[in-house]
Short mmCIF file of C-alpha atoms and ligand atoms in Angstrom, two decimals:
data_model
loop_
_atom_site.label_atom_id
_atom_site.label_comp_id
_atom_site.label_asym_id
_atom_site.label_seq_id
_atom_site.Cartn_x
_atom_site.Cartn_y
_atom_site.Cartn_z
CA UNK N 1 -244.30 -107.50 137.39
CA UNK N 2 -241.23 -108.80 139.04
CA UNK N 3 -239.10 -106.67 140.56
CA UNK N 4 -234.47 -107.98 140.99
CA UNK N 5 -233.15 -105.15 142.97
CA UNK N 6 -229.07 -104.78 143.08
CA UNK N 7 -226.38 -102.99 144.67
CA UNK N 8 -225.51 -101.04 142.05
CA UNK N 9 -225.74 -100.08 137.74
CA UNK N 10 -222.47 -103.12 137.13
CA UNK N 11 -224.68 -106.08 139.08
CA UNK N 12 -228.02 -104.28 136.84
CA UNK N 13 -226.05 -105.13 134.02
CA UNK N 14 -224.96 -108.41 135.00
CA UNK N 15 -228.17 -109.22 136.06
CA UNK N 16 -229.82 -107.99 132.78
CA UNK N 17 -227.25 -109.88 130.74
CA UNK N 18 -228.09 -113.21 132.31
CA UNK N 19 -231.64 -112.76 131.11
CA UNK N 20 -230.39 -111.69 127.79
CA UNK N 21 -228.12 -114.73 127.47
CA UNK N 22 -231.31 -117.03 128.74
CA UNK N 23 -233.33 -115.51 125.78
CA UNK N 24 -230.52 -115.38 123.42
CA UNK N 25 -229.69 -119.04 123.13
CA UNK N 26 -232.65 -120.43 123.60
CA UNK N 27 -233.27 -120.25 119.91
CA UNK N 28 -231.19 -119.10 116.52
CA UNK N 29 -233.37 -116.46 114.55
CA UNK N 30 -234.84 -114.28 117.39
CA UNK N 31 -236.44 -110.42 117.23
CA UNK N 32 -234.74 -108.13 119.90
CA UNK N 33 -236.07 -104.85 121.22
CA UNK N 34 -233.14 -102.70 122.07
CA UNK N 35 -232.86 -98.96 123.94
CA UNK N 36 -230.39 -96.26 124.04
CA UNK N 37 -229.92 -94.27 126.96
CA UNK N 38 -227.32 -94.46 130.06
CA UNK N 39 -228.73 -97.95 131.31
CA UNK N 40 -228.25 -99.74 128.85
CA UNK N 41 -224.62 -99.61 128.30
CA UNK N 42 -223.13 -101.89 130.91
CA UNK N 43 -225.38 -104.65 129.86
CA UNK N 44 -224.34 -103.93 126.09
CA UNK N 45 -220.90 -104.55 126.82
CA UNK N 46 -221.50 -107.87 128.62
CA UNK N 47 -223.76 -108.69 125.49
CA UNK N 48 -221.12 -108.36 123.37
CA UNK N 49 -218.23 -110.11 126.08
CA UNK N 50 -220.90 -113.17 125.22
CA UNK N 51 -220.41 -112.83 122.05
CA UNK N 52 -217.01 -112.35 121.55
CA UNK N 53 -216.45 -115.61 123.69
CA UNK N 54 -219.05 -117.41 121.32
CA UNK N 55 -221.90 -118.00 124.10
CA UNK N 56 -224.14 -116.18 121.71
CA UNK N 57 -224.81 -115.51 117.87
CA UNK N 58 -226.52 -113.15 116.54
CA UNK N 59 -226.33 -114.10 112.88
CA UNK N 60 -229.92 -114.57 113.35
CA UNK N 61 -230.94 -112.39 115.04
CA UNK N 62 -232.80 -108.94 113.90
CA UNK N 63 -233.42 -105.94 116.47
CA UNK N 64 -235.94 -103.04 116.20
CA UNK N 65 -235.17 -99.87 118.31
CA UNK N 66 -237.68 -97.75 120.39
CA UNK N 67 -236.68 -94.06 118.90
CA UNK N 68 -234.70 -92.06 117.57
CA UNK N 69 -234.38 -87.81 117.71
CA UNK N 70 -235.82 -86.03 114.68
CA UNK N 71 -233.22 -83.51 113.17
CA UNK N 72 -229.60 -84.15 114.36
CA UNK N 73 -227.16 -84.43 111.53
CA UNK N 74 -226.67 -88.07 110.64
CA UNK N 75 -222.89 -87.54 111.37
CA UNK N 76 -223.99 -86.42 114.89
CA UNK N 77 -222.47 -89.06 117.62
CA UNK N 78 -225.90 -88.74 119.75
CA UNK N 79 -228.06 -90.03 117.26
CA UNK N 80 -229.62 -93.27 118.14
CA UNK N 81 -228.29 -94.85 115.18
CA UNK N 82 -224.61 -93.74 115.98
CA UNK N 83 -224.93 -94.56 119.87
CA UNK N 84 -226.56 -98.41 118.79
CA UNK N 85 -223.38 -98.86 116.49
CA UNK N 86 -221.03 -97.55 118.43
CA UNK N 87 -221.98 -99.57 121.78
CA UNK N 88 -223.49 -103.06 120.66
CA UNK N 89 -223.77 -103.29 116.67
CA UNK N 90 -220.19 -103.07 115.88
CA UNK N 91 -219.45 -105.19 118.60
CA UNK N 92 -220.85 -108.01 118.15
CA UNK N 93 -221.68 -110.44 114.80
CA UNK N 94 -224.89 -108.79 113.44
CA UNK N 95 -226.05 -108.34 109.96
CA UNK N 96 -226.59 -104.64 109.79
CA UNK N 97 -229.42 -104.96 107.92
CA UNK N 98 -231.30 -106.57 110.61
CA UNK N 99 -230.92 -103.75 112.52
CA UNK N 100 -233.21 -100.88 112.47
CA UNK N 101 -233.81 -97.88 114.05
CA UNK N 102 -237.16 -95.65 113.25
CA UNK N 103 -236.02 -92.38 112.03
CA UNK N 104 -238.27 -89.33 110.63
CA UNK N 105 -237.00 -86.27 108.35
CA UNK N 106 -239.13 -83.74 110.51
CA UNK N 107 -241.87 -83.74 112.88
CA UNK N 108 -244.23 -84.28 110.27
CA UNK N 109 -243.18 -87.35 108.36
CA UNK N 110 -246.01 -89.44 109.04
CA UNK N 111 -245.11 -92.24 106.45
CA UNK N 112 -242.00 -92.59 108.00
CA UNK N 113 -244.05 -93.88 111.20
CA UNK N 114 -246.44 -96.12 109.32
CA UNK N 115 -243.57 -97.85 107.63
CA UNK N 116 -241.52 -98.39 110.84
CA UNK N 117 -244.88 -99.76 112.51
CA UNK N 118 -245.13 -101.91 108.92
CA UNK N 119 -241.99 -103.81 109.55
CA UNK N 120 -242.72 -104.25 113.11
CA UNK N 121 -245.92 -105.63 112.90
CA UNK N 122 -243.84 -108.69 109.76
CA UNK N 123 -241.77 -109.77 113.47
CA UNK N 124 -242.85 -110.97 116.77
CA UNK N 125 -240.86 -109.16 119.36
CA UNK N 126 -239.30 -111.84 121.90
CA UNK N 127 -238.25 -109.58 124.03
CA UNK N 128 -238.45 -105.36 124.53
CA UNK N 129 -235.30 -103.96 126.39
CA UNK N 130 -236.78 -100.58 128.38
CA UNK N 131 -235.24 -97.84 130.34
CA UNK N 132 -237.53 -95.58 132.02
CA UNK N 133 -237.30 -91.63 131.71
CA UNK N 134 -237.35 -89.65 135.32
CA UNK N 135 -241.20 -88.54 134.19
CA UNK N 136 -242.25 -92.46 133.52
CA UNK N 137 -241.53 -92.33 130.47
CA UNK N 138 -241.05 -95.83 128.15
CA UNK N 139 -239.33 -95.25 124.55
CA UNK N 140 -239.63 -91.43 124.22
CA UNK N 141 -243.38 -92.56 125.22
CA UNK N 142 -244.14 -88.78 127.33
CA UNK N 143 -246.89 -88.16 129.67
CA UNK N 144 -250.15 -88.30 128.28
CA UNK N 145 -249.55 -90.64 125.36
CA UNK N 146 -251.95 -92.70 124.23
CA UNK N 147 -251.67 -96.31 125.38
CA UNK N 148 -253.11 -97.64 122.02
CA UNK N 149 -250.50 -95.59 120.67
CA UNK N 150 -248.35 -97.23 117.48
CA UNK N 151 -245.02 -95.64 116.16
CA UNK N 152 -245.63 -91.77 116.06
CA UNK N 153 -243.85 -88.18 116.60
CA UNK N 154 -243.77 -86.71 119.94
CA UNK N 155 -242.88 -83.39 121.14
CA UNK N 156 -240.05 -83.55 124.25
CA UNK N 157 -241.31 -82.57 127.91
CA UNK N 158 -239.21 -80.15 128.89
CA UNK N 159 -237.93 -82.45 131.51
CA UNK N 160 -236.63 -85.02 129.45
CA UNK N 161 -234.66 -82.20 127.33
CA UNK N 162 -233.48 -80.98 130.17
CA UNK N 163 -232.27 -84.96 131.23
CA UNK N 164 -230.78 -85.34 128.37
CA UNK N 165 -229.23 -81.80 127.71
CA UNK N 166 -225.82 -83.84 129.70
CA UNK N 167 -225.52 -85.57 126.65
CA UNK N 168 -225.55 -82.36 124.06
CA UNK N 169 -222.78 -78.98 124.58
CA UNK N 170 -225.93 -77.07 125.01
CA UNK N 171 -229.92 -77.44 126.04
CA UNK N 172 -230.38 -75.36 122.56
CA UNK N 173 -229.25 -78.54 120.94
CA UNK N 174 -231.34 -81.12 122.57
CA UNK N 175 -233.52 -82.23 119.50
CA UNK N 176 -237.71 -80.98 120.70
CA UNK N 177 -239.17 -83.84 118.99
CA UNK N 178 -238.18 -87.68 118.17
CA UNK N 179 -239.91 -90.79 116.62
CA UNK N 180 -241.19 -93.75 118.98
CA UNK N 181 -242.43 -96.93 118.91
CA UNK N 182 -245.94 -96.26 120.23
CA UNK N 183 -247.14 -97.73 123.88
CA UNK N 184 -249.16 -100.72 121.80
CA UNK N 185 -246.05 -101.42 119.94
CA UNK N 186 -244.20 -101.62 123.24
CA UNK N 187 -246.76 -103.95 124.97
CA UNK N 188 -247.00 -106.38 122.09
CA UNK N 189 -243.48 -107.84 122.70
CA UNK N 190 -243.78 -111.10 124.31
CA UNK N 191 -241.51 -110.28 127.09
CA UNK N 192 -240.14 -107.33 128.75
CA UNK N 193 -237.10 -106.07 130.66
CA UNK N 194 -236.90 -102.67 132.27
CA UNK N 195 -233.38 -101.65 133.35
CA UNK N 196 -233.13 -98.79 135.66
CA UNK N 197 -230.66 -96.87 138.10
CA UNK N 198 -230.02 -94.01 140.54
CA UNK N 199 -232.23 -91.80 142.89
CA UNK N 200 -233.85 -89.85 139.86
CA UNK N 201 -235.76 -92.59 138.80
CA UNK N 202 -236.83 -93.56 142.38
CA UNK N 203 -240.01 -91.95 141.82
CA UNK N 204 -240.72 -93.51 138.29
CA UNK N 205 -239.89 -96.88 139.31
CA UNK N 206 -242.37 -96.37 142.53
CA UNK N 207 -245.47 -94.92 140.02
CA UNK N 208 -244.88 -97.47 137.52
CA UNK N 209 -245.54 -100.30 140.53
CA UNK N 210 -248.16 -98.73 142.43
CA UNK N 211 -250.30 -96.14 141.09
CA UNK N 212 -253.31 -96.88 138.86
CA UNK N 213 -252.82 -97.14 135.28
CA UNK N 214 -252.72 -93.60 133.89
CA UNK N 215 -251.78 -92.37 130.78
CA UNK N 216 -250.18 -89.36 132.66
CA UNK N 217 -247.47 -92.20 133.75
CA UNK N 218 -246.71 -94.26 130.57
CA UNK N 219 -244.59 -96.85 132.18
CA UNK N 220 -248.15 -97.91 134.68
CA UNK N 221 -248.92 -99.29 131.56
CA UNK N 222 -246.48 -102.53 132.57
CA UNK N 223 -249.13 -103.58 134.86
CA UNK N 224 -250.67 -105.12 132.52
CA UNK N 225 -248.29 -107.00 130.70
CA UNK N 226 -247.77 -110.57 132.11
CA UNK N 227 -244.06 -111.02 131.53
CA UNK N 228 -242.14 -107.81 132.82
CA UNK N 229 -239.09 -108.35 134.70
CA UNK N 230 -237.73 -105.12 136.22
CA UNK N 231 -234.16 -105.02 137.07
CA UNK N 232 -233.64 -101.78 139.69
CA UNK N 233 -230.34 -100.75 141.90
CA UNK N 234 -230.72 -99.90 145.13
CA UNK N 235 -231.42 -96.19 144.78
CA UNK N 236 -233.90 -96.82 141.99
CA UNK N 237 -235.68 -99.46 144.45
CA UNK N 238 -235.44 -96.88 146.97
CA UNK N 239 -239.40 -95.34 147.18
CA UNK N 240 -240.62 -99.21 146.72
C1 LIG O 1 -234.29 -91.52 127.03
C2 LIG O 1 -234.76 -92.58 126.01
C3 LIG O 1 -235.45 -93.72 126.68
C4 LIG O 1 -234.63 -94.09 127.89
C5 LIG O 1 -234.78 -93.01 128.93
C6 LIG O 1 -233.85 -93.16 130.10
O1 LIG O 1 -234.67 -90.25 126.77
N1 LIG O 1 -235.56 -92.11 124.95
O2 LIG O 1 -235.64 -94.80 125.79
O3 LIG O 1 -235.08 -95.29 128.45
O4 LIG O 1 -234.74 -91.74 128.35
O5 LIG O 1 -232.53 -92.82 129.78
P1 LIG O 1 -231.30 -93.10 130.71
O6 LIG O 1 -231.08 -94.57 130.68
O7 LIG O 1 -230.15 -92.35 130.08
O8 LIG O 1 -231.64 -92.60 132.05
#
């Protein structure tokens, strides 16, 4: 695990870019792993400066994202889908098509699961973008998930409803259950890069680095993947 520790969430994003870019044109048809969230956005918007200014193409290229919530109106702007078009898709030159997103009609779709995990398993990731949630959390990957996990349903810790609730009028309206790629999924991609930021995810970012593997901390999973590069502001870095 290699750790680039920066001043602040714009030289993350900077610093996250550059190893987009590196992956990005070092070949035409590519498989992306993309996440929603807070940290990703900066680097989004540099990702699609590049491509705006023709230093990358992603005619090519096809993306598969970690989640999605289960039961928010299409329509609603916090849906995965909506937040993935708004900030990157329809901002840079990518088919729609080869964009996709898992997404489950309730918390019991199960076929909706096995055919995300279907199409996943056709591609080689070359590369899984990850945040990290305040609990260790990778995807929407909560404590006590299964590392041989593949795409499934997962109830929301009251934690992470409670970090996302900023993002909703109300903590009534935080979705309590969303589709993930599972932990197996996740680890399959042949590279990764975790983006993270701010004094809340000190503690994460400190567990995911030094305390045994446990499936009580998803992200300690990481240890055992031999190409993570973690990209961490100060604060995050702060409990290293
Ligand atoms: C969310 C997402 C994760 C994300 C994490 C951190 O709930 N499901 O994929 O990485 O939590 O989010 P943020 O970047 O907003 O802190």
């Amino acid at each position: 695990m290699k750790f680039i520790i920066k001043e602040n969430y714009d030289e993350v994003a900077e610093a996250a870019n550059e190893e987009m870019r590196r992956i990005l044109t070092s070949a035409d048809s590519l498989t992306i792993g993309l996440a929603t969230g807070s940290s990703p956005i900066g680097l989004y918007k540099l990702m699609a400066k590049d491509n705006a200014e023709g230093i990358t193409d992603f005619t090519k290229v096809t993306t598969f994202n970690l989640d999605e919530y289960i039961g928010l109106p299409t329509d609603h702007p916090e849906t995965y889908r909506n937040f993935m078009n708004k900030n990157l898709f329809n901002q840079i030159n990518i088919n729609l098509n080869k964009t996709h997103l898992p997404y489950a009609s309730d918390k019991n779709d199960k076929n909706s699961c096995e055919e995300y995990e279907k199409m996943l398993n056709n591609y080689q990731l070359d590369v899984q973008l990850l945040g990290i949630g305040s609990n260790g959390h990778i995807g929407f990957n909560e404590p006590g998930s299964s590392f041989s996990s593949n795409t499934h349903i997962v109830e929301l810790t009251e934690k992470t409803r409670n970090d996302n609730q900023r993002f909703f009028a109300s903590l009534d309206e935080v979705p309590t259950h969303a589709i993930t790629m599972g932990i197996a999924s996740i680890m399959r991609a042949k590279e990764i890069i975790l983006i993270a930021c701010g004094e809340n995810k000190a503690q994460a970012i400190y567990e995911m680095a030094n305390v045994a593997k446990t499936e009580e901390i998803p992200a300690t999973i990481l240890q055992n993947h031999p190409n993570v590069i973690c990209i961490v502001d100060k604060d995050a870095a702060s409990k290293l």
